[in-house]
Each structure stands twice: as C-alpha cells, then as structure tokens.
Amino acid sequence: MKIVIAQNEKGKEKLLEELKEKLLRSCPAAVVEILWDEGKGEPPYEEIRKADPELFINFDLAGFEQTTLTGGVVYNLLNAKQIHILLKDNLANEKYLQKQLSISMFFYCVGHRYLEHLSRSYPDIPFLKEIGEDGGADAICQAAMEVMEICHIRT
C-alpha cells in the first residue's frame, strides 16, 4: 500500500515526520511518501497522480483552488481515498467545499465549534468528523486507520 502526504506550508515538518513514523508502525507494509511543494503554493497534483497512492493525506484544503476545465475540484479525479485534515478554521479555500466533492474524500477537523460550522455551512461534505483539539500525529494516524477500515484497505 502506498500513502502520499502532501504539504505546502512550512513549519509542519516535525508533524509530518511523526505522522510518517506512526503510519509505518501501524502499517508496516506501507510505503509512505511526503511531497513538498517547494514554494509553488499548492500540492503538485500531477506528482500526486503519478505517485498513484491508495491513500492521500492533505492539510488545510491546500490545492483545492486547482480546478478542472469544467470548474470541478481537481482532487475529485484522483484514484485514491483522500483524507483532508483541517487544522485551522476560516481557511481561504473553504469556499471550494461548496463544490461537488468525491465520495472518496474524508474530512477531519480540529475542534467541535469548527465541526459545527462546517456541517452547517457545507452539508454536502461526504464525510466529516472531529479529531479533537490538537490535531497531532496520533490523531491523524488514528483518522487514517479509521478511513482504511471503512474503505477495506489492507494495512
């Protein structure tokens, strides 16, 4: 199994390395790859697609501004289960949650207040759950394991 974690924001290196270690401990047969945007401002969709992951983990709606020719969210085209971790509220790309989203997308947010806001504002989000108040590597790994179980992905 291949897991790709995409990140475009500096300062999360420690969190991502901890998450990678925890995922490898939980899924010893997995290959976990972290893709950095190298200053481009968005996770590189083509690199993610070429990596062909079974599970894609993304943070704070990075890359949701990338759209298809018809205006859809480009991540809908990925042939992977997706976990979108929302560590902050009032995200610039939050408006893209109004668009049609793939049923392969699983959203986890930090904080009950933000969960209520998202549920109220974007009722068509396919899967939305709170991961607690800290959004640390343990909580994110647990969310990944939950998605793998829901989707019957072998660990």
PDB file of C-alpha atoms in Angstrom:
ATOM      1  CA  MET A   1       0.000   0.000   0.000  1.00  0.00           C
ATOM      2  CA  LYS A   2       1.202   3.492  -0.813  1.00  0.00           C
ATOM      3  CA  ILE A   3       0.353   6.564   1.253  1.00  0.00           C
ATOM      4  CA  VAL A   4       1.197  10.050  -0.012  1.00  0.00           C
ATOM      5  CA  ILE A   5       1.173  13.051   2.300  1.00  0.00           C
ATOM      6  CA  ALA A   6       1.193  16.427   0.549  1.00  0.00           C
ATOM      7  CA  GLN A   7       2.100  19.656   2.263  1.00  0.00           C
ATOM      8  CA  ASN A   8       2.710  23.183   1.069  1.00  0.00           C
ATOM      9  CA  GLU A   9       3.142  25.065   4.336  1.00  0.00           C
ATOM     10  CA  LYS A  10       6.438  25.456   6.151  1.00  0.00           C
ATOM     11  CA  GLY A  11       6.520  24.678   9.854  1.00  0.00           C
ATOM     12  CA  LYS A  12       4.781  21.294   9.704  1.00  0.00           C
ATOM     13  CA  GLU A  13       7.901  19.234   9.016  1.00  0.00           C
ATOM     14  CA  LYS A  14       8.017  17.748  12.525  1.00  0.00           C
ATOM     15  CA  LEU A  15       4.306  16.842  12.448  1.00  0.00           C
ATOM     16  CA  LEU A  16       4.677  15.146   9.057  1.00  0.00           C
ATOM     17  CA  GLU A  17       7.744  13.159  10.090  1.00  0.00           C
ATOM     18  CA  GLU A  18       5.943  11.991  13.258  1.00  0.00           C
ATOM     19  CA  LEU A  19       2.892  11.080  11.190  1.00  0.00           C
ATOM     20  CA  LYS A  20       5.043   9.146   8.733  1.00  0.00           C
ATOM     21  CA  GLU A  21       6.659   7.169  11.579  1.00  0.00           C
ATOM     22  CA  LYS A  22       3.294   6.367  13.169  1.00  0.00           C
ATOM     23  CA  LEU A  23       1.803   5.274   9.847  1.00  0.00           C
ATOM     24  CA  LEU A  24       4.779   2.997   9.190  1.00  0.00           C
ATOM     25  CA  ARG A  25       4.390   1.456  12.655  1.00  0.00           C
ATOM     26  CA  SER A  26       0.639   0.965  12.134  1.00  0.00           C
ATOM     27  CA  CYS A  27       1.040  -0.290   8.551  1.00  0.00           C
ATOM     28  CA  PRO A  28       4.462  -1.978   8.315  1.00  0.00           C
ATOM     29  CA  ALA A  29       3.909  -2.968   4.682  1.00  0.00           C
ATOM     30  CA  ALA A  30       3.080   0.589   3.612  1.00  0.00           C
ATOM     31  CA  VAL A  31       5.252   2.947   1.643  1.00  0.00           C
ATOM     32  CA  VAL A  32       4.781   6.476   2.983  1.00  0.00           C
ATOM     33  CA  GLU A  33       5.955   9.406   0.887  1.00  0.00           C
ATOM     34  CA  ILE A  34       5.848  13.104   1.750  1.00  0.00           C
ATOM     35  CA  LEU A  35       5.541  15.507  -1.176  1.00  0.00           C
ATOM     36  CA  TRP A  36       6.578  19.113  -0.592  1.00  0.00           C
ATOM     37  CA  ASP A  37       5.500  21.830  -2.989  1.00  0.00           C
ATOM     38  CA  GLU A  38       8.897  23.571  -2.995  1.00  0.00           C
ATOM     39  CA  GLY A  39       7.353  27.032  -2.864  1.00  0.00           C
ATOM     40  CA  LYS A  40       4.732  26.574  -5.576  1.00  0.00           C
ATOM     41  CA  GLY A  41       1.892  27.330  -3.166  1.00  0.00           C
ATOM     42  CA  GLU A  42      -0.125  24.165  -3.779  1.00  0.00           C
ATOM     43  CA  PRO A  43       0.442  20.420  -3.591  1.00  0.00           C
ATOM     44  CA  PRO A  44       1.612  19.258  -7.025  1.00  0.00           C
ATOM     45  CA  TYR A  45      -1.452  17.407  -8.381  1.00  0.00           C
ATOM     46  CA  GLU A  46       0.481  15.747 -11.225  1.00  0.00           C
ATOM     47  CA  GLU A  47       3.080  14.390  -8.804  1.00  0.00           C
ATOM     48  CA  ILE A  48       0.333  13.028  -6.563  1.00  0.00           C
ATOM     49  CA  ARG A  49      -1.392  11.392  -9.527  1.00  0.00           C
ATOM     50  CA  LYS A  50       1.881   9.887 -10.782  1.00  0.00           C
ATOM     51  CA  ALA A  51       2.684   8.548  -7.301  1.00  0.00           C
ATOM     52  CA  ASP A  52      -0.566   6.541  -7.579  1.00  0.00           C
ATOM     53  CA  PRO A  53      -1.314   6.295  -3.851  1.00  0.00           C
ATOM     54  CA  GLU A  54      -4.092   4.238  -2.332  1.00  0.00           C
ATOM     55  CA  LEU A  55      -4.366   6.861   0.394  1.00  0.00           C
ATOM     56  CA  PHE A  56      -3.703  10.585   0.017  1.00  0.00           C
ATOM     57  CA  ILE A  57      -3.405  12.872   3.078  1.00  0.00           C
ATOM     58  CA  ASN A  58      -3.633  16.638   2.681  1.00  0.00           C
ATOM     59  CA  PHE A  59      -3.789  19.607   5.077  1.00  0.00           C
ATOM     60  CA  ASP A  60      -5.927  22.746   5.306  1.00  0.00           C
ATOM     61  CA  LEU A  61      -7.516  22.380   1.845  1.00  0.00           C
ATOM     62  CA  ALA A  62      -4.232  23.050   0.085  1.00  0.00           C
ATOM     63  CA  GLY A  63      -4.641  22.573  -3.648  1.00  0.00           C
ATOM     64  CA  PHE A  64      -8.423  22.919  -3.678  1.00  0.00           C
ATOM     65  CA  GLU A  65      -8.007  26.018  -5.851  1.00  0.00           C
ATOM     66  CA  GLN A  66      -6.821  23.712  -8.638  1.00  0.00           C
ATOM     67  CA  THR A  67      -9.851  23.048 -10.795  1.00  0.00           C
ATOM     68  CA  THR A  68     -10.762  21.030 -13.836  1.00  0.00           C
ATOM     69  CA  LEU A  69     -11.754  22.608 -17.159  1.00  0.00           C
ATOM     70  CA  THR A  70     -15.379  22.442 -16.033  1.00  0.00           C
ATOM     71  CA  GLY A  71     -14.638  24.115 -12.682  1.00  0.00           C
ATOM     72  CA  GLY A  72     -14.666  20.979 -10.516  1.00  0.00           C
ATOM     73  CA  VAL A  73     -12.170  20.225  -7.765  1.00  0.00           C
ATOM     74  CA  VAL A  74      -9.177  18.504  -9.397  1.00  0.00           C
ATOM     75  CA  TYR A  75      -8.771  16.150  -6.419  1.00  0.00           C
ATOM     76  CA  ASN A  76     -12.054  14.529  -7.473  1.00  0.00           C
ATOM     77  CA  LEU A  77     -10.042  12.953 -10.306  1.00  0.00           C
ATOM     78  CA  LEU A  78      -7.595  11.160  -8.001  1.00  0.00           C
ATOM     79  CA  ASN A  79      -7.962   7.403  -7.875  1.00  0.00           C
ATOM     80  CA  ALA A  80      -7.256   7.314  -4.145  1.00  0.00           C
ATOM     81  CA  LYS A  81      -9.036   7.572  -0.839  1.00  0.00           C
ATOM     82  CA  GLN A  82      -8.348  11.042   0.495  1.00  0.00           C
ATOM     83  CA  ILE A  83      -8.033  12.405   3.996  1.00  0.00           C
ATOM     84  CA  HIS A  84      -8.206  16.175   4.261  1.00  0.00           C
ATOM     85  CA  ILE A  85      -7.090  17.395   7.679  1.00  0.00           C
ATOM     86  CA  LEU A  86      -8.318  20.865   8.639  1.00  0.00           C
ATOM     87  CA  LEU A  87      -6.058  22.132  11.416  1.00  0.00           C
ATOM     88  CA  LYS A  88      -7.294  25.742  11.279  1.00  0.00           C
ATOM     89  CA  ASP A  89     -10.629  27.383  10.687  1.00  0.00           C
ATOM     90  CA  ASN A  90     -11.534  30.207   8.280  1.00  0.00           C
ATOM     91  CA  LEU A  91      -9.369  28.709   5.532  1.00  0.00           C
ATOM     92  CA  ALA A  92      -9.013  30.661   2.296  1.00  0.00           C
ATOM     93  CA  ASN A  93     -10.017  27.601   0.238  1.00  0.00           C
ATOM     94  CA  GLU A  94     -13.049  26.751   2.370  1.00  0.00           C
ATOM     95  CA  LYS A  95     -15.363  28.082  -0.364  1.00  0.00           C
ATOM     96  CA  TYR A  96     -14.420  25.079  -2.518  1.00  0.00           C
ATOM     97  CA  LEU A  97     -16.309  22.845  -0.089  1.00  0.00           C
ATOM     98  CA  GLN A  98     -19.473  24.147  -1.798  1.00  0.00           C
ATOM     99  CA  LYS A  99     -18.493  22.290  -4.966  1.00  0.00           C
ATOM    100  CA  GLN A 100     -19.282  18.671  -5.667  1.00  0.00           C
ATOM    101  CA  LEU A 101     -16.813  16.511  -3.746  1.00  0.00           C
ATOM    102  CA  SER A 102     -15.811  12.908  -4.339  1.00  0.00           C
ATOM    103  CA  ILE A 103     -17.190  10.256  -2.020  1.00  0.00           C
ATOM    104  CA  SER A 104     -13.539   9.184  -1.659  1.00  0.00           C
ATOM    105  CA  MET A 105     -12.875  12.328   0.413  1.00  0.00           C
ATOM    106  CA  PHE A 106     -12.822  12.162   4.196  1.00  0.00           C
ATOM    107  CA  PHE A 107     -12.575  15.441   6.103  1.00  0.00           C
ATOM    108  CA  TYR A 108     -11.337  15.679   9.678  1.00  0.00           C
ATOM    109  CA  CYS A 109     -11.273  18.999  11.500  1.00  0.00           C
ATOM    110  CA  VAL A 110      -9.852  20.227  14.795  1.00  0.00           C
ATOM    111  CA  GLY A 111     -12.410  21.438  17.314  1.00  0.00           C
ATOM    112  CA  HIS A 112     -16.112  20.896  17.847  1.00  0.00           C
ATOM    113  CA  ARG A 113     -17.014  24.515  17.018  1.00  0.00           C
ATOM    114  CA  TYR A 114     -15.385  24.219  13.591  1.00  0.00           C
ATOM    115  CA  LEU A 115     -17.115  20.873  13.004  1.00  0.00           C
ATOM    116  CA  GLU A 116     -20.483  22.509  13.677  1.00  0.00           C
ATOM    117  CA  HIS A 117     -19.640  25.415  11.350  1.00  0.00           C
ATOM    118  CA  LEU A 118     -18.606  23.093   8.516  1.00  0.00           C
ATOM    119  CA  SER A 119     -21.640  20.845   8.994  1.00  0.00           C
ATOM    120  CA  ARG A 120     -23.969  23.820   8.875  1.00  0.00           C
ATOM    121  CA  SER A 121     -22.241  25.687   6.017  1.00  0.00           C
ATOM    122  CA  TYR A 122     -21.381  22.695   3.799  1.00  0.00           C
ATOM    123  CA  PRO A 123     -23.956  19.947   4.409  1.00  0.00           C
ATOM    124  CA  ASP A 124     -22.869  18.013   1.302  1.00  0.00           C
ATOM    125  CA  ILE A 125     -19.381  17.172   2.574  1.00  0.00           C
ATOM    126  CA  PRO A 126     -19.306  13.380   2.076  1.00  0.00           C
ATOM    127  CA  PHE A 127     -17.640  12.548   5.436  1.00  0.00           C
ATOM    128  CA  LEU A 128     -16.810  14.967   8.228  1.00  0.00           C
ATOM    129  CA  LYS A 129     -15.544  14.223  11.701  1.00  0.00           C
ATOM    130  CA  GLU A 130     -13.682  15.966  14.519  1.00  0.00           C
ATOM    131  CA  ILE A 131     -10.216  14.732  15.502  1.00  0.00           C
ATOM    132  CA  GLY A 132     -10.002  16.561  18.801  1.00  0.00           C
ATOM    133  CA  GLU A 133      -8.408  19.835  19.723  1.00  0.00           C
ATOM    134  CA  ASP A 134      -4.725  19.301  18.944  1.00  0.00           C
ATOM    135  CA  GLY A 135      -4.596  17.662  15.505  1.00  0.00           C
ATOM    136  CA  GLY A 136      -1.365  15.899  16.382  1.00  0.00           C
ATOM    137  CA  ALA A 137       0.239  12.951  14.625  1.00  0.00           C
ATOM    138  CA  ASP A 138      -1.540  10.407  16.862  1.00  0.00           C
ATOM    139  CA  ALA A 139      -4.984  11.803  15.989  1.00  0.00           C
ATOM    140  CA  ILE A 140      -4.189  11.999  12.269  1.00  0.00           C
ATOM    141  CA  CYS A 141      -2.806   8.451  12.227  1.00  0.00           C
ATOM    142  CA  GLN A 142      -5.930   7.243  14.012  1.00  0.00           C
ATOM    143  CA  ALA A 143      -8.068   9.009  11.374  1.00  0.00           C
ATOM    144  CA  ALA A 144      -6.058   7.307   8.620  1.00  0.00           C
ATOM    145  CA  MET A 145      -6.564   3.911  10.233  1.00  0.00           C
ATOM    146  CA  GLU A 146     -10.306   4.625  10.511  1.00  0.00           C
ATOM    147  CA  VAL A 147     -10.537   5.512   6.808  1.00  0.00           C
ATOM    148  CA  MET A 148      -8.591   2.391   5.861  1.00  0.00           C
ATOM    149  CA  GLU A 149     -11.018   0.289   7.888  1.00  0.00           C
ATOM    150  CA  ILE A 150     -14.106   1.999   6.422  1.00  0.00           C
ATOM    151  CA  CYS A 151     -12.747   1.526   2.892  1.00  0.00           C
ATOM    152  CA  HIS A 152     -11.452  -2.001   3.489  1.00  0.00           C
ATOM    153  CA  ILE A 153      -7.891  -1.025   2.604  1.00  0.00           C
ATOM    154  CA  ARG A 154      -5.496  -3.712   3.755  1.00  0.00           C
ATOM    155  CA  THR A 155      -2.871  -2.489   6.141  1.00  0.00           C
TER     156      THR A 155
END
